[in-house]
Coordinates of C-alpha atoms and ligand atoms in Angstrom, one line a residue:
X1 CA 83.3 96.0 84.0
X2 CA 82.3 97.9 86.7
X3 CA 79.4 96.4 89.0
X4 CA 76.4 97.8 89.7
X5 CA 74.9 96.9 93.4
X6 CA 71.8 98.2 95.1
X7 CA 71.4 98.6 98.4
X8 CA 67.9 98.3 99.8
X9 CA 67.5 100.9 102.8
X10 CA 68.5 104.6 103.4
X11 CA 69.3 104.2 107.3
X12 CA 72.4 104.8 109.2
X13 CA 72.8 100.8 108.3
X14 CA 72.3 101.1 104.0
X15 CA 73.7 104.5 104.1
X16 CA 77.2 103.2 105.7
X17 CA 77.0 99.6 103.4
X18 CA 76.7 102.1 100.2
X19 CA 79.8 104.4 101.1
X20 CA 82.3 101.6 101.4
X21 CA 81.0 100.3 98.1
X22 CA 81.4 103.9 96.4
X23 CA 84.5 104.3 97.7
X24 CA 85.7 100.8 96.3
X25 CA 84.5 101.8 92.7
X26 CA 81.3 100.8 92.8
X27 CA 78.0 101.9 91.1
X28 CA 75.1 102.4 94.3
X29 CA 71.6 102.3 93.5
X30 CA 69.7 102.3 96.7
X31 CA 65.9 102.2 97.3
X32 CA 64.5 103.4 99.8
X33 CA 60.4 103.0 100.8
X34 CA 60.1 106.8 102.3
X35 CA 60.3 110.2 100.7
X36 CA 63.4 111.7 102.7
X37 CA 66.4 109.3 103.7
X38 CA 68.1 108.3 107.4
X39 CA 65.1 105.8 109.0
X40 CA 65.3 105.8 112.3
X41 CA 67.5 108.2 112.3
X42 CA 64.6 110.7 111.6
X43 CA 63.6 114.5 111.3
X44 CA 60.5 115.0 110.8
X45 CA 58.5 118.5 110.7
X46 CA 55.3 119.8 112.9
X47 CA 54.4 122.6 111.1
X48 CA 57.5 124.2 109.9
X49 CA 59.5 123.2 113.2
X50 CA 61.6 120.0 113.4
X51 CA 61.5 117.5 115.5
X52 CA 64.3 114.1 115.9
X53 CA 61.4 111.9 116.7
X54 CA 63.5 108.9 116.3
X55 CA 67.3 108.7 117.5
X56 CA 68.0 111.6 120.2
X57 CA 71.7 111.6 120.6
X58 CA 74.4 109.1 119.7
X59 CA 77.9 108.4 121.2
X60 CA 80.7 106.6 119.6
X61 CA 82.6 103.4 120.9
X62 CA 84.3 102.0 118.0
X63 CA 87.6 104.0 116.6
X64 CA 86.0 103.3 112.8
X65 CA 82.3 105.3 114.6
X66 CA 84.4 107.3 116.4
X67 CA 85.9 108.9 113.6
X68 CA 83.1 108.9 111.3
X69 CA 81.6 111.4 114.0
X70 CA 85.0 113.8 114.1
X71 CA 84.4 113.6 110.6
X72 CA 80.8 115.2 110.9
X73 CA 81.5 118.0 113.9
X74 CA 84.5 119.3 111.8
X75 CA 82.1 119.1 108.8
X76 CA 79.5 121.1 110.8
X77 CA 77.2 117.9 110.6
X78 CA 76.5 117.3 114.1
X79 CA 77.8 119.2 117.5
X80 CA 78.0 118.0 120.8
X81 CA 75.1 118.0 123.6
X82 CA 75.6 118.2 126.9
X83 CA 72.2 117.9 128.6
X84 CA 71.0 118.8 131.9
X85 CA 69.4 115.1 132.8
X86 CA 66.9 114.5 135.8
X87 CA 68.8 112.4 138.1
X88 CA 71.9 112.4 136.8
X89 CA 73.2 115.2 139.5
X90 CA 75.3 118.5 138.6
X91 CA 78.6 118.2 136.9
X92 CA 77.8 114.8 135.6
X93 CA 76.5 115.8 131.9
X94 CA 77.0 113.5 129.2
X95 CA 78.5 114.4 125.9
X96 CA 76.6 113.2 123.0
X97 CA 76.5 113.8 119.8
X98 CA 73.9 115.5 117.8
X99 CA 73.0 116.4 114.1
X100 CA 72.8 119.7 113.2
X101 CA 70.5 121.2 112.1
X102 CA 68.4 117.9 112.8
X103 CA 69.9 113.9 113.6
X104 CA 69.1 112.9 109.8
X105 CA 71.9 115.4 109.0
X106 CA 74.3 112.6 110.4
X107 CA 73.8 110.2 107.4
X108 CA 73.3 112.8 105.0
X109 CA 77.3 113.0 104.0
X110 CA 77.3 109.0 103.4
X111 CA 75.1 109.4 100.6
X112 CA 77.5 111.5 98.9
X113 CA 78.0 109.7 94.6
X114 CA 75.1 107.7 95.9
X115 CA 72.0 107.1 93.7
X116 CA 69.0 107.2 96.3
X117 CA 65.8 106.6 94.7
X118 CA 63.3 107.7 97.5
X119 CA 59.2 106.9 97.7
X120 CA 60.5 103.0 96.2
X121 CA 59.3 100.0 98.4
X122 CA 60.6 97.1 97.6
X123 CA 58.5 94.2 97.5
X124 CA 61.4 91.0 96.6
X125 CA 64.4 89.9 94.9
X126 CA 64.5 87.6 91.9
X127 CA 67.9 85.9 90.8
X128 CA 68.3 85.5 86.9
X129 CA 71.1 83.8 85.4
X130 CA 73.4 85.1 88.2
X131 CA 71.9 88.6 88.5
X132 CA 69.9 89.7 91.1
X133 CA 66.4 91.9 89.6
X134 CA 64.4 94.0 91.9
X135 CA 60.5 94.4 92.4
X136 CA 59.0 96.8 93.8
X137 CA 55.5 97.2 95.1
X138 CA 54.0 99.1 92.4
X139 CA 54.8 95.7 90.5
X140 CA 57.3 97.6 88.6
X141 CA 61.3 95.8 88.8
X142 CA 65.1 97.2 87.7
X143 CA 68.4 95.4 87.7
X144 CA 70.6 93.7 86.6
X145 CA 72.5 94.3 89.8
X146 CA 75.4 92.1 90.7
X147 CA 74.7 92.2 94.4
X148 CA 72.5 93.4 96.7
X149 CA 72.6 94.8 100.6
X150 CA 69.3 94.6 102.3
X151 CA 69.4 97.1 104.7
X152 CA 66.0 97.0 106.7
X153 CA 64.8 96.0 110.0
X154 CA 65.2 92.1 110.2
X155 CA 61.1 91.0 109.6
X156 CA 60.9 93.5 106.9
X157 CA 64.5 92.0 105.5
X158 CA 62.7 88.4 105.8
X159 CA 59.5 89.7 103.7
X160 CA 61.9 90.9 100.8
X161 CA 64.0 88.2 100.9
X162 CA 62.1 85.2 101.0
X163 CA 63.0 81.8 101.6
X164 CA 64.8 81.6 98.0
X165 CA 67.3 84.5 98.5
X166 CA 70.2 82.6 100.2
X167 CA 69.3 80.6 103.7
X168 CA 68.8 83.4 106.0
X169 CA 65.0 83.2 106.9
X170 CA 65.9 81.4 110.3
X171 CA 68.1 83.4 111.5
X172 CA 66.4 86.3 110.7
X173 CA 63.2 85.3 112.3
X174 CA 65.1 85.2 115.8
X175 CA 65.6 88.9 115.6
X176 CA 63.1 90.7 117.9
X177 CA 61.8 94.0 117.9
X178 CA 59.6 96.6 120.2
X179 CA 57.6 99.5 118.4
X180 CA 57.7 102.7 120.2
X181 CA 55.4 105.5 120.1
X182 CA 57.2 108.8 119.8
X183 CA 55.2 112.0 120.0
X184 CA 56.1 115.2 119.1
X185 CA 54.8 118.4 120.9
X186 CA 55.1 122.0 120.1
X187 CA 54.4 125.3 122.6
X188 CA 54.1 128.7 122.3
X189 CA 56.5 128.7 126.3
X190 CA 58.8 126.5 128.1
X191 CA 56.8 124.4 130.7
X192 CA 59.5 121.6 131.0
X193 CA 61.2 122.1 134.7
X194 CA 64.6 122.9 134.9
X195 CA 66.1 119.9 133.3
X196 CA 66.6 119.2 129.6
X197 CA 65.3 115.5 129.5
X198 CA 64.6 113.3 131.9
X199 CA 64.2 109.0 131.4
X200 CA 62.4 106.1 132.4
X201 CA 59.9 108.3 134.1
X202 CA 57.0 105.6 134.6
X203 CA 55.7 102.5 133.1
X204 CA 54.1 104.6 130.1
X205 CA 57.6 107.3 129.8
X206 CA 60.3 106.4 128.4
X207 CA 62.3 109.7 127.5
X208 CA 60.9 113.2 127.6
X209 CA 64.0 115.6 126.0
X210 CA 63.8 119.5 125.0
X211 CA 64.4 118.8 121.4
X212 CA 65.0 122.9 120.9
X213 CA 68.0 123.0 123.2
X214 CA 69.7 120.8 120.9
X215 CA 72.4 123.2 118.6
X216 CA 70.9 124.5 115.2
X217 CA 67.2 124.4 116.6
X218 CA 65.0 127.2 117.3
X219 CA 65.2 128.6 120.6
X220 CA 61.3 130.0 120.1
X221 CA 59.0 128.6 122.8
X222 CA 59.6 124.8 124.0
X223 CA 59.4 121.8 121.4
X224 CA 59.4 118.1 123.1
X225 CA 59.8 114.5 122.2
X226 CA 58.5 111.8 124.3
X227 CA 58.8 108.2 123.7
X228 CA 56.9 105.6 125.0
X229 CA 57.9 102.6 127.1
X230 CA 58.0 99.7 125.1
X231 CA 55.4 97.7 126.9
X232 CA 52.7 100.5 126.7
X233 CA 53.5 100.7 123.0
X234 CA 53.0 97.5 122.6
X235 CA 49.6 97.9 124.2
X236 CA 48.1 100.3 122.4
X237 CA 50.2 100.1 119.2
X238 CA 46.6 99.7 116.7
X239 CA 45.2 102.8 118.4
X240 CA 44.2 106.1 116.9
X241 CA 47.5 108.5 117.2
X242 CA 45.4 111.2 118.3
X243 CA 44.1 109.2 121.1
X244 CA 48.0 108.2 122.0
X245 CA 48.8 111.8 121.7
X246 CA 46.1 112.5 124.6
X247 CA 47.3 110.1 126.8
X248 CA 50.9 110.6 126.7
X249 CA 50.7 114.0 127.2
X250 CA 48.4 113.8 129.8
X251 CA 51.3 111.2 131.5
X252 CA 53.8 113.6 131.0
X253 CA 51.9 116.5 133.0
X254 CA 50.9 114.2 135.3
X255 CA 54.5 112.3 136.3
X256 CA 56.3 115.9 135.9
X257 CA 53.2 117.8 137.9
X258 CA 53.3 120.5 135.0
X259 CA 50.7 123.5 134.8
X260 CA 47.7 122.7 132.6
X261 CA 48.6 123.7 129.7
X262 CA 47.0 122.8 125.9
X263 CA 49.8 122.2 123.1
X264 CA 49.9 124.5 120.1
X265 CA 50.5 121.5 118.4
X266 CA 51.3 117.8 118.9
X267 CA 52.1 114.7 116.9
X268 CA 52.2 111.1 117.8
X269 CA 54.5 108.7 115.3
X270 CA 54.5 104.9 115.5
X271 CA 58.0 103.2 114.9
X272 CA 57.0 100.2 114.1
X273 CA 60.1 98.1 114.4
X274 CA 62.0 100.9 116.9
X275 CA 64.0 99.2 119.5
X276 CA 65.8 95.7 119.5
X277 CA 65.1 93.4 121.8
X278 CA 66.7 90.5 120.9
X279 CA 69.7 91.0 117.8
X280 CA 71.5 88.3 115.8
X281 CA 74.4 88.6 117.3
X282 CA 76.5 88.3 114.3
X283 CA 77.8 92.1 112.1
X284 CA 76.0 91.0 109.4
X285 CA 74.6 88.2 106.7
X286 CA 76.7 87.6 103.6
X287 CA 76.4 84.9 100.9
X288 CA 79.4 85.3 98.6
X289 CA 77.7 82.4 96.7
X290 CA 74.5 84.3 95.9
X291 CA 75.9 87.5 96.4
X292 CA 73.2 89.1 98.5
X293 CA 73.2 90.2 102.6
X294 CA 72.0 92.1 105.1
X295 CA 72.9 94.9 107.7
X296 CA 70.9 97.1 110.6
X297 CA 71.6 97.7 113.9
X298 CA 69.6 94.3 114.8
X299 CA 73.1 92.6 114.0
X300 CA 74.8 93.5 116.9
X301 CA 72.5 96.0 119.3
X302 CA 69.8 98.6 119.1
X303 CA 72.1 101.6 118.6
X304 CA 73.1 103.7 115.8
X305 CA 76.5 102.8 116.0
X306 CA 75.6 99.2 115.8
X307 CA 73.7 100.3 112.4
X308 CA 76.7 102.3 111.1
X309 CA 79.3 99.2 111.9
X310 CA 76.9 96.5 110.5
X311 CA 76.2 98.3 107.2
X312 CA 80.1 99.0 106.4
X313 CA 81.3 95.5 107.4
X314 CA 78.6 94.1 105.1
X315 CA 79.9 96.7 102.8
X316 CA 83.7 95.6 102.5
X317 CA 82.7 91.4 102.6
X318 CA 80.8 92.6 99.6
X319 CA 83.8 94.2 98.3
X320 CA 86.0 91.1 98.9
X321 CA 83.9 89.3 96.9
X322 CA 83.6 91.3 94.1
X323 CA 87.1 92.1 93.5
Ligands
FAD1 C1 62.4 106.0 119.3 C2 63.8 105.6 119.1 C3 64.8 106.2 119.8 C4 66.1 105.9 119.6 N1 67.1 106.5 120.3 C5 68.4 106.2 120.0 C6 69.5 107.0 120.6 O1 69.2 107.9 121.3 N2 70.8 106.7 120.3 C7 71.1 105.7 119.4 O2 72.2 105.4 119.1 N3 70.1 104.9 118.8 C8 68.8 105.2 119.0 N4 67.8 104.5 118.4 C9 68.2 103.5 117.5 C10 68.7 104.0 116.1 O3 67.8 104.9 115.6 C11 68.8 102.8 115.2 O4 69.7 101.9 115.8 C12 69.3 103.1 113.8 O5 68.8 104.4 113.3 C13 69.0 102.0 112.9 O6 69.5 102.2 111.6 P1 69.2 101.1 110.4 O7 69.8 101.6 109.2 O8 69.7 99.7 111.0 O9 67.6 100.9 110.3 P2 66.5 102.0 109.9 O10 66.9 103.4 110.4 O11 65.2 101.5 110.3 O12 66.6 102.1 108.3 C14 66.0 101.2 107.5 C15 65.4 101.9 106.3 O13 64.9 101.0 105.4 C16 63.7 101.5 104.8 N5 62.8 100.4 104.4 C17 62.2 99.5 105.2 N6 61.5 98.6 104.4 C18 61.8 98.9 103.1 C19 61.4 98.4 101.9 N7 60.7 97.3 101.8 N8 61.9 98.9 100.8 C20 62.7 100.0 100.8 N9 63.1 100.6 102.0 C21 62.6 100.1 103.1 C22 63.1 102.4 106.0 O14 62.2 103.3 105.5 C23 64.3 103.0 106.6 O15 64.7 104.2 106.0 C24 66.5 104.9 118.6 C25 65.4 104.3 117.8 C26 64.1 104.7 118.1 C27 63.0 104.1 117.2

């Protein structure tokens, strides 16, 4: 019989966990709490423009990453970017990698046989007679599934879970994350000085990049991203997002002494659980008893690559075990 196994999670980390199990055979169901798919790994639209308000770039260590990105630049996925960066000096551009026509566009392939169920939060995991049932938080619930991949950052894997679902509550509860503001701002001409992003500009500025010089964006007028420092986010994370707009684009003017000008349009976004402080330091959680574990890039770093490597080692000890 061939099993069917949801994955909880449509991030770089779920998305990688589910290919290695499609590829081994299996049925995927995955649930995922938003309407569109990648997590942090985000486009999202001001207006009709849009914007990577979440990852800005990624580069690749492992071979396993490494080739998963070849993979996505031959398949017109994702292109290099070789930024312009304030402080970096001439010559000394980095090469990242980008999605095209937005950063979501880098999971998108791993999805591919994939059921994703989008708009689903899930709520916790019930084990019956060695099956594992879902519930959502609509109170509604589907399964059987023979095993499940939680694929979510680590408190909101801990909510899900439980203290039931296998023994990982400690563990998980050592994770740590920062939230991050990122604001998205949109004008009718380029104000931005000659550089194409520029980092750790103050206490309050993180990152300030020219999202529209990134390939497969529009060229019209200038569209930015600026994230916040963790420590100011974590100051003013229950405030109005309009008020958080104000301010950090009044920073931004200020710390890069630009002309006084009013955005057409501008968008502040909370990430909630954005950067990792503190990860597990182990790839992944597994019970082979229970059948049930998790992934994200809280495993083993804050990166997408960390996501990506976590979610298809989880993926293959869940194959292991089920063949
Ligand atoms: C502002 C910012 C900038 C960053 N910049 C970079 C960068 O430049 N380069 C880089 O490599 N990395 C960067 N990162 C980190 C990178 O985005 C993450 O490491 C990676 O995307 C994490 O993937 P993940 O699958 O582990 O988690 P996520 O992307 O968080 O995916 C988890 C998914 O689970 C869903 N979910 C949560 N709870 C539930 C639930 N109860 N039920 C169903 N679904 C649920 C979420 O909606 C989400 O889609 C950045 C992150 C942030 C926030």
């Amino acid at each position: 019989m061939t099993h069917r196994i949801a994955v909880i999670g449509a991030g770089f980390a779920g998305l990688s966990c589910a290919r290695v199990l499609r590829r081994a055979g299996f049925y995927v169901d995955m649930f995922e709490s938003d309407r569109v798919v990648g997590g942090r790994m985000g486009t999202s639209r001001l207006g009709v423009v849009p914007f990577d308000h979440g990852a800005q770039y990624v580069t690749g260590r492992s071979d396993r990453f490494r080739a998963y990105l070849d993979e996505l630049v031959h398949s017109g996925y994702a292109a290099n970017w070789r930024p312009n960066i304030a402080g970096m000096g001439e010559g000394n551009a980095p090469n990242w990698i980008v999605g095209t026509p937005g950063m979501s566009a880098m999971v998108r392939p791993l999805a591919e046989g994939v059921q994703v169920h989008t708009n689903r939060r899930v709520h916790t995991l019930q084990r019956n007679d060695n099956a594992w049932q879902i519930w959502f938080d609509d109170q509604t619930s589907t399964g059987p599934f023979a095993a499940v991949a939680v694929a979510v950052p680590a408190p909101e894997a801990a909510l899900i879970m439980g203290r039931d679902v296998a023994d990982f509550s400690e563990r998980l509860s050592a994770v740590r994350f920062s939230p991050i503001w990122a604001l998205m701002i949109r004008l009718d001409e380029q104000v931005l000085p000659e550089y194409d992003a520029y980092s750790d500009m103050s206490q309050v500025i993180r990152w300030v990049g020219r999202n529209n010089v990134k390939l497969g964006r529009s060229s019209r007028g200038e569209h930015i991203v600026v994230h916040a420092s963790p420590g100011w986010t974590r100051e003013t994370e229950d405030a109005e997002p309009e008020m958080v707009a104000e301010e950090l684009w009044s920073e931004v003017c200020h710390v890069l002494n630009l002309p006084p000008v009013r955005p057409k349009q501008m968008s502040a976004h909370l990430w909630k659980h954005g950067l990792v402080d503190q990860p597990l330091g182990e790839t992944y959680l597994f019970s082979s008893e229970f059948m049930v574990g998790a992934a994200g890039d809280w495993c083993r770093g804050r990166l997408a690559e960390h996501a990506f490597e976590s979610g298809a080692s989880l993926g293959k000890a869940m194959v292991d075990a089920l063949t």
